[in-house]
PDB file of C-alpha atoms in Angstrom:
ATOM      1  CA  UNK I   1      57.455  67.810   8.492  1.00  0.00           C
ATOM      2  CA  UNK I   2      58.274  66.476  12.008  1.00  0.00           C
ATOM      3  CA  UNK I   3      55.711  63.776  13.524  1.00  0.00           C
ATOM      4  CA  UNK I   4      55.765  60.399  15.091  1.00  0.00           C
ATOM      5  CA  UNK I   5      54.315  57.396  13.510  1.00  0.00           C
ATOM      6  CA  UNK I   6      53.211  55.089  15.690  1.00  0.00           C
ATOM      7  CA  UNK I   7      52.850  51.008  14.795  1.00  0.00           C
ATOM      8  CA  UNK I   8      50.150  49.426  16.376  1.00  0.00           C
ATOM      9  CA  UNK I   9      50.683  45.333  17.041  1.00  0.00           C
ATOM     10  CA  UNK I  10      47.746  42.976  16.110  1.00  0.00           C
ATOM     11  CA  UNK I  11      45.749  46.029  14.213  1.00  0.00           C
ATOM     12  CA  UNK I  12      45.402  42.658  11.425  1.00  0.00           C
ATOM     13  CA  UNK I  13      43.090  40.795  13.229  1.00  0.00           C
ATOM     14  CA  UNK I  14      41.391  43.967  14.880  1.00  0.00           C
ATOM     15  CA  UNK I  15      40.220  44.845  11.278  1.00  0.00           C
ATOM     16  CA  UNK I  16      39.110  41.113  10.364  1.00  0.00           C
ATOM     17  CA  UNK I  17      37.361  40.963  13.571  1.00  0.00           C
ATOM     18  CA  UNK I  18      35.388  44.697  12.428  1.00  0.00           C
ATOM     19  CA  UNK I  19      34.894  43.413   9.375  1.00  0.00           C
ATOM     20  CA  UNK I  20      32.969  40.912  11.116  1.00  0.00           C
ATOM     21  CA  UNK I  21      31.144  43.346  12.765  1.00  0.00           C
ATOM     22  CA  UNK I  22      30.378  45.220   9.749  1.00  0.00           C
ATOM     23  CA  UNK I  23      29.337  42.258   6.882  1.00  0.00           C
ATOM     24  CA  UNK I  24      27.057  40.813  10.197  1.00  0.00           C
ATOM     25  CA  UNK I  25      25.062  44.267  10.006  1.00  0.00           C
ATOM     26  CA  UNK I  26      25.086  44.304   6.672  1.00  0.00           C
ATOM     27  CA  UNK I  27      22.970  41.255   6.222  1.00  0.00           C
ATOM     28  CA  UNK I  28      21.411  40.452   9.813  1.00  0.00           C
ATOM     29  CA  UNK I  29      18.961  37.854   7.920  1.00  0.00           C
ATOM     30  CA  UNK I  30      20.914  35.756  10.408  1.00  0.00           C
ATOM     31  CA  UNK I  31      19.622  37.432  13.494  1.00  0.00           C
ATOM     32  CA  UNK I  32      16.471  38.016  12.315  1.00  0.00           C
ATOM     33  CA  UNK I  33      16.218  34.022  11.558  1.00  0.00           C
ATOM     34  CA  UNK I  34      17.409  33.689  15.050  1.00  0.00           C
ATOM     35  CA  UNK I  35      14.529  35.622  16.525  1.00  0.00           C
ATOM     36  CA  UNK I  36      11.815  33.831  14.502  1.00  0.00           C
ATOM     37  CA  UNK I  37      12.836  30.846  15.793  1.00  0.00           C
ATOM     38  CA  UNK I  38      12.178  32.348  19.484  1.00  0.00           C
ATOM     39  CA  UNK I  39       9.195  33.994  18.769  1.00  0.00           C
ATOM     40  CA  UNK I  40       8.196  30.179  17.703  1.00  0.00           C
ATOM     41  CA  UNK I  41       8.878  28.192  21.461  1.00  0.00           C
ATOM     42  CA  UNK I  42       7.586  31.858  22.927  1.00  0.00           C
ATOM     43  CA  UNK I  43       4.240  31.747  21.085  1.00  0.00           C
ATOM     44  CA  UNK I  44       3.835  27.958  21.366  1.00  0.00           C
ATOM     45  CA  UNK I  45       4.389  28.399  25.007  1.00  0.00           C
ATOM     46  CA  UNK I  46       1.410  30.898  25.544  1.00  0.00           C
ATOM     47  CA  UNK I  47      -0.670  28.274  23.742  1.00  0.00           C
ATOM     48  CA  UNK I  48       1.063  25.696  26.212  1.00  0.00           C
ATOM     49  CA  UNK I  49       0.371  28.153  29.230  1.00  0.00           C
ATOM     50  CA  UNK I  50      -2.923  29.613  27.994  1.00  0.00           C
ATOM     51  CA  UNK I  51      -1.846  33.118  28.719  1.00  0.00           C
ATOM     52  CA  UNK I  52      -1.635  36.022  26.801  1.00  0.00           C
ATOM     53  CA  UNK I  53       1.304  38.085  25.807  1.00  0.00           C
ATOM     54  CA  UNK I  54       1.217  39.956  29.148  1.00  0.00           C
ATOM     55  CA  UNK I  55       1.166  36.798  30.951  1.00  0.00           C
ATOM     56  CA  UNK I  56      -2.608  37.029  32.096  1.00  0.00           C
ATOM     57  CA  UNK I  57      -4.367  34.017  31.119  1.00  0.00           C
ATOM     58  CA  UNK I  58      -7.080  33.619  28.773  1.00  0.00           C
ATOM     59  CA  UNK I  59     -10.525  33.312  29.092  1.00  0.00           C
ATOM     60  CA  UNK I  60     -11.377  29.975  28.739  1.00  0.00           C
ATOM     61  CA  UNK I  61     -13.567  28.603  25.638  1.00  0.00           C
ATOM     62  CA  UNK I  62     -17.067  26.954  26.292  1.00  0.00           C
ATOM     63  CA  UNK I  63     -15.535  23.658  24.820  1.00  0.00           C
ATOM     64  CA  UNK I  64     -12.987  23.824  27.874  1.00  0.00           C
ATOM     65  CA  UNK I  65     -15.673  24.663  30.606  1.00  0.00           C
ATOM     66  CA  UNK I  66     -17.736  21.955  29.096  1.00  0.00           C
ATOM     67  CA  UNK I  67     -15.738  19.013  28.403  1.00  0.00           C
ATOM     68  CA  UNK I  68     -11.994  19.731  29.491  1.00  0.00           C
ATOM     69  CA  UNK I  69      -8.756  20.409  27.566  1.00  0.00           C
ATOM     70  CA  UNK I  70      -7.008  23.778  26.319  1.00  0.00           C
ATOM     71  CA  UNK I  71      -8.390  26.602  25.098  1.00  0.00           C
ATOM     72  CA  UNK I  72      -7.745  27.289  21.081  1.00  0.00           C
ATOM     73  CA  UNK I  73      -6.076  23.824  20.727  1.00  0.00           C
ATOM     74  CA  UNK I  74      -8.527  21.490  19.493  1.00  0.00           C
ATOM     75  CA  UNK I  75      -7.277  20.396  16.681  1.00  0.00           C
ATOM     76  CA  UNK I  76      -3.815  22.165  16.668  1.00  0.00           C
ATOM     77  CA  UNK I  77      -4.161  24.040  13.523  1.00  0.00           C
ATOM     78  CA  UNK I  78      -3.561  27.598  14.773  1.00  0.00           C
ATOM     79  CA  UNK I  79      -0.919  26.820  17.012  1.00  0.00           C
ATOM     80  CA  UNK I  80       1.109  24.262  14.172  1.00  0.00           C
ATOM     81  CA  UNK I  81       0.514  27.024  11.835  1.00  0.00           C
ATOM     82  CA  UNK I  82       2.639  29.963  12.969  1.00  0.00           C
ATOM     83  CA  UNK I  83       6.221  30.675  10.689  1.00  0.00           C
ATOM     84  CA  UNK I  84       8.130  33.215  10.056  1.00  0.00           C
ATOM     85  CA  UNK I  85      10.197  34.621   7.440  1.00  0.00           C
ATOM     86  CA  UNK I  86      13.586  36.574   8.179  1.00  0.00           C
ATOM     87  CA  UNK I  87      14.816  39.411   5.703  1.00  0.00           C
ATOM     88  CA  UNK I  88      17.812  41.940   5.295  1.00  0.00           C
ATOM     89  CA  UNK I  89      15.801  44.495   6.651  1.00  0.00           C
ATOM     90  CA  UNK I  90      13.428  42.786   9.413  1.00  0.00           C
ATOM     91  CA  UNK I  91      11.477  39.830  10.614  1.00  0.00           C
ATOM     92  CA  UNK I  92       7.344  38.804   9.344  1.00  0.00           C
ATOM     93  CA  UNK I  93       6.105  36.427  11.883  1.00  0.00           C
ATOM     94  CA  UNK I  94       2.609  35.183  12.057  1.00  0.00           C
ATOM     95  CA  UNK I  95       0.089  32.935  10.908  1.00  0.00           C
ATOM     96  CA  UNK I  96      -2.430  32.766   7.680  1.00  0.00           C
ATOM     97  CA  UNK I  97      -5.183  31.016   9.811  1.00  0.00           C
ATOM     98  CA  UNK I  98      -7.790  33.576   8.261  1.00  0.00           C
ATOM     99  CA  UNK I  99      -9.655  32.776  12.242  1.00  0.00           C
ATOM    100  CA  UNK I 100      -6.454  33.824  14.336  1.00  0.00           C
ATOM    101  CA  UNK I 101      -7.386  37.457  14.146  1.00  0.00           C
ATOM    102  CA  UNK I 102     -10.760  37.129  16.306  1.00  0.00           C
ATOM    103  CA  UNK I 103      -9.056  35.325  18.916  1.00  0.00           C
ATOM    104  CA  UNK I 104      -6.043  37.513  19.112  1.00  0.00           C
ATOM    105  CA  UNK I 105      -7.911  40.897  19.408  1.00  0.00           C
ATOM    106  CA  UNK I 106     -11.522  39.539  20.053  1.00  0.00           C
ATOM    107  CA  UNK I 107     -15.165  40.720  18.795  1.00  0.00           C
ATOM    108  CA  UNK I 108     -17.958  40.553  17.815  1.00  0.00           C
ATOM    109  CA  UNK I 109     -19.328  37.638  15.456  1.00  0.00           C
ATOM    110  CA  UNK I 110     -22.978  38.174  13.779  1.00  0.00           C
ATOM    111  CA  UNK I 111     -24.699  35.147  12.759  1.00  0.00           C
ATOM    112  CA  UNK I 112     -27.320  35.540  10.682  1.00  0.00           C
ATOM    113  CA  UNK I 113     -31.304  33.585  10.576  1.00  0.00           C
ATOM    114  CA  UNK I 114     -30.926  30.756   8.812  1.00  0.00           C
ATOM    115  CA  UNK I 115     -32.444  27.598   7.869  1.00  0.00           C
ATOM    116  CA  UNK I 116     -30.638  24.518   9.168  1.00  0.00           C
ATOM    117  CA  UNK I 117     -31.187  20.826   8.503  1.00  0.00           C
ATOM    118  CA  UNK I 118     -31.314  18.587  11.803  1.00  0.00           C
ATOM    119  CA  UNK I 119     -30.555  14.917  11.800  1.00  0.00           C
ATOM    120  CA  UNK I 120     -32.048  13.243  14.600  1.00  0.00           C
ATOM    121  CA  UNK I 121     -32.133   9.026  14.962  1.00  0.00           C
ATOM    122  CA  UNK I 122     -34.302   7.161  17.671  1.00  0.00           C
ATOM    123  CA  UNK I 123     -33.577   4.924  19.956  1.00  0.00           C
ATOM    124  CA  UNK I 124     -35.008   1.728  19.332  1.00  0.00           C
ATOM    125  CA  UNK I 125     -35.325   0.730  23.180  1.00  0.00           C
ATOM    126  CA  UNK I 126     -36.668   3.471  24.461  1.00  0.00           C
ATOM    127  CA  UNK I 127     -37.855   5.508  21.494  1.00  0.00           C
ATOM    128  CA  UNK I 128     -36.431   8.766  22.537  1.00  0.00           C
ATOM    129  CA  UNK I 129     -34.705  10.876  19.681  1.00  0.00           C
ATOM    130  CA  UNK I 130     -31.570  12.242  19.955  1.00  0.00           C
ATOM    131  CA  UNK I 131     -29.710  14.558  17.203  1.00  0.00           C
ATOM    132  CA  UNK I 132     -27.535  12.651  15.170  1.00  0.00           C
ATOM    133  CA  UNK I 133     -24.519  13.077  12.374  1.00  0.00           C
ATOM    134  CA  UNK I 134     -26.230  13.016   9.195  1.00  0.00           C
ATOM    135  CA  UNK I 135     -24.832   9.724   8.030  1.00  0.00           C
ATOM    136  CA  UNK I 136     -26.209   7.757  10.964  1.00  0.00           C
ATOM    137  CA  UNK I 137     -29.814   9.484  11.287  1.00  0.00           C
ATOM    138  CA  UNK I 138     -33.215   7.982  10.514  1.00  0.00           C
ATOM    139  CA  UNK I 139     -34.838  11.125   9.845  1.00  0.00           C
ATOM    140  CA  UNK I 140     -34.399  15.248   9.248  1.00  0.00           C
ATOM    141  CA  UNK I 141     -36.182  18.574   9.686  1.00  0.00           C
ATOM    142  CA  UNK I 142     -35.612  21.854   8.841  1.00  0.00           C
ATOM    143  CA  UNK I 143     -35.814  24.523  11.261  1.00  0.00           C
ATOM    144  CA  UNK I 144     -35.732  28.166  11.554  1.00  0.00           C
ATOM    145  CA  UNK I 145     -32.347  29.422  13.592  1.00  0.00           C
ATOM    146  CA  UNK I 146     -32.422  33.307  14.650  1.00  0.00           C
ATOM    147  CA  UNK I 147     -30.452  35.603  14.604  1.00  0.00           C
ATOM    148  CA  UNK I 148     -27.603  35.768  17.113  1.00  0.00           C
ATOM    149  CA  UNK I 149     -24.158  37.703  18.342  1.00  0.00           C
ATOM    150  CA  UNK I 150     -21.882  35.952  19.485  1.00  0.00           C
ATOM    151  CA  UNK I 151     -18.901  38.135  21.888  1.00  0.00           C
ATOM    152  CA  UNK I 152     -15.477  35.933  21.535  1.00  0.00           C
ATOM    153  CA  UNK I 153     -12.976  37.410  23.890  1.00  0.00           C
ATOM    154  CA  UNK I 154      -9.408  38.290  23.372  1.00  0.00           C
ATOM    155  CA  UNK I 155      -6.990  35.553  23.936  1.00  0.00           C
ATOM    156  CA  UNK I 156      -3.764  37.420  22.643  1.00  0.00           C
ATOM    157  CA  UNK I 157      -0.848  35.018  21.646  1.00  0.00           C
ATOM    158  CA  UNK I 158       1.136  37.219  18.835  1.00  0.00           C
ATOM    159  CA  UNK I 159       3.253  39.657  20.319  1.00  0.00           C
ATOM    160  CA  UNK I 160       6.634  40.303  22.597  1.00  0.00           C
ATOM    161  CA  UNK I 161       7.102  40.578  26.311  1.00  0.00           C
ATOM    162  CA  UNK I 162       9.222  41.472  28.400  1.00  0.00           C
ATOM    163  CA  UNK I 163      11.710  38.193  28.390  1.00  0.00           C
ATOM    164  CA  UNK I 164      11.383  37.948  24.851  1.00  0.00           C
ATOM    165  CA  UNK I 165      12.960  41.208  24.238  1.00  0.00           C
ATOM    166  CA  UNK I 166      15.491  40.273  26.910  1.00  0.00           C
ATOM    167  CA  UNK I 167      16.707  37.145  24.866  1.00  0.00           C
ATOM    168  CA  UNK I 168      16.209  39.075  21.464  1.00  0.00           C
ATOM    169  CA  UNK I 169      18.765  41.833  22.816  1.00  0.00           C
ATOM    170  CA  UNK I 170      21.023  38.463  23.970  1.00  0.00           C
ATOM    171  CA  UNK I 171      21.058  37.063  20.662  1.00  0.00           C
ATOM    172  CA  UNK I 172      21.722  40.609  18.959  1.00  0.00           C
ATOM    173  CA  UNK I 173      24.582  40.673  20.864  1.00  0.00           C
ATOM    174  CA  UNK I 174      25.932  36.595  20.520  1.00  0.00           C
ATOM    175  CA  UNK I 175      25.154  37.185  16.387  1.00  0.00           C
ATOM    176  CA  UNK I 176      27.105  40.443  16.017  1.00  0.00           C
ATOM    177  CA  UNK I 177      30.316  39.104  18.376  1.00  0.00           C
ATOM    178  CA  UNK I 178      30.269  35.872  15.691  1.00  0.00           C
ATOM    179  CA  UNK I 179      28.720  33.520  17.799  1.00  0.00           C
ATOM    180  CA  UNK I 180      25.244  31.689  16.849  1.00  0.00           C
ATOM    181  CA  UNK I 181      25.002  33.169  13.312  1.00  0.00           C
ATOM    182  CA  UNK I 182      23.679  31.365  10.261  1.00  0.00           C
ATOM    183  CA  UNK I 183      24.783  30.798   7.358  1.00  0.00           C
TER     184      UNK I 183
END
């Protein structure tokens, strides 16, 4: 047989370097750990922001037109409550907040008649009543609430734009050259 073998210098650390390349895909629970964690500072951003995924902001609440502050943090617990868990084969990212769904896509809420208990307490001065938390009122009465719908907008904070998918491609490519992976 007549041929030429040719010896290639280095070809040792070109295959440790592939096989790099090739346990990385294998198990990208690394990457996908890496993009939870930016899907975190992106969503807490839009809640930051109050804008929605597209960058529009959001309606603002009747709380906020009334008496100041941002809209969907009042108390914090939808925007504290987002996580994420990465996988071998993906990424789940949300929230369990069973309210987060209405104010991501919007709807309509139907409350139905009901029969409410008000607290009211007077003022001893002037002898005007005001409405009161039940532990500090003097008196109650019941009273007949109707029927209403209530139309809560969408204020969309899940989702990816357009410079999240920019940094997602940057950290596919950092995790699968070596650099920024997890253990």
């Amino acid at each position: 047989m007549v041929g030429v073998t040719i010896k290639l210098d280095g070809t040792e650390s070109a295959l440790e370097e592939l096989d790099g390349y090739i346990n990385r895909a294998r198990d990208p629970r690394g990457l996908f750990a890496n993009i939870g964690e930016l899907l975190m500072v992106s969503t807490h951003h839009r809640f930051d922001a109050g804008v929605g995924v597209d960058g529009s902001p959001w309606p603002p609440s009747l709380r906020v037109r009334r008496r100041g502050g941002k809209t969907l943090i009042l108390t914090s617990r939808l925007y504290r409550s987002f996580t994420y868990q990465a996988f071998a084969t993906g990424l789940q990212f949300g929230t369990n907040v069973v309210y987060a769904a209405i104010h991501q896509f919007g709807g309509l809420i139907h409350q139905a008649a009901r029969i409410a208990v008000l607290h009211f307490k007077t003022n001893k001065r002037t002898g005007q009543s005001r409405f009161s938390k039940p532990g500090k009122a003097d008196r109650a009465r019941k009273a007949s609430i109707g029927a209403r719908d209530i139309h809560m907008p969408a204020r969309p904070f899940l989702g990816i734009d357009d410079g999240d998918e920019r940094q997602i491609l940057s950290l596919a490519e950092t995790w699968l050259a070596g650099e920024g992976a997890t253990p």
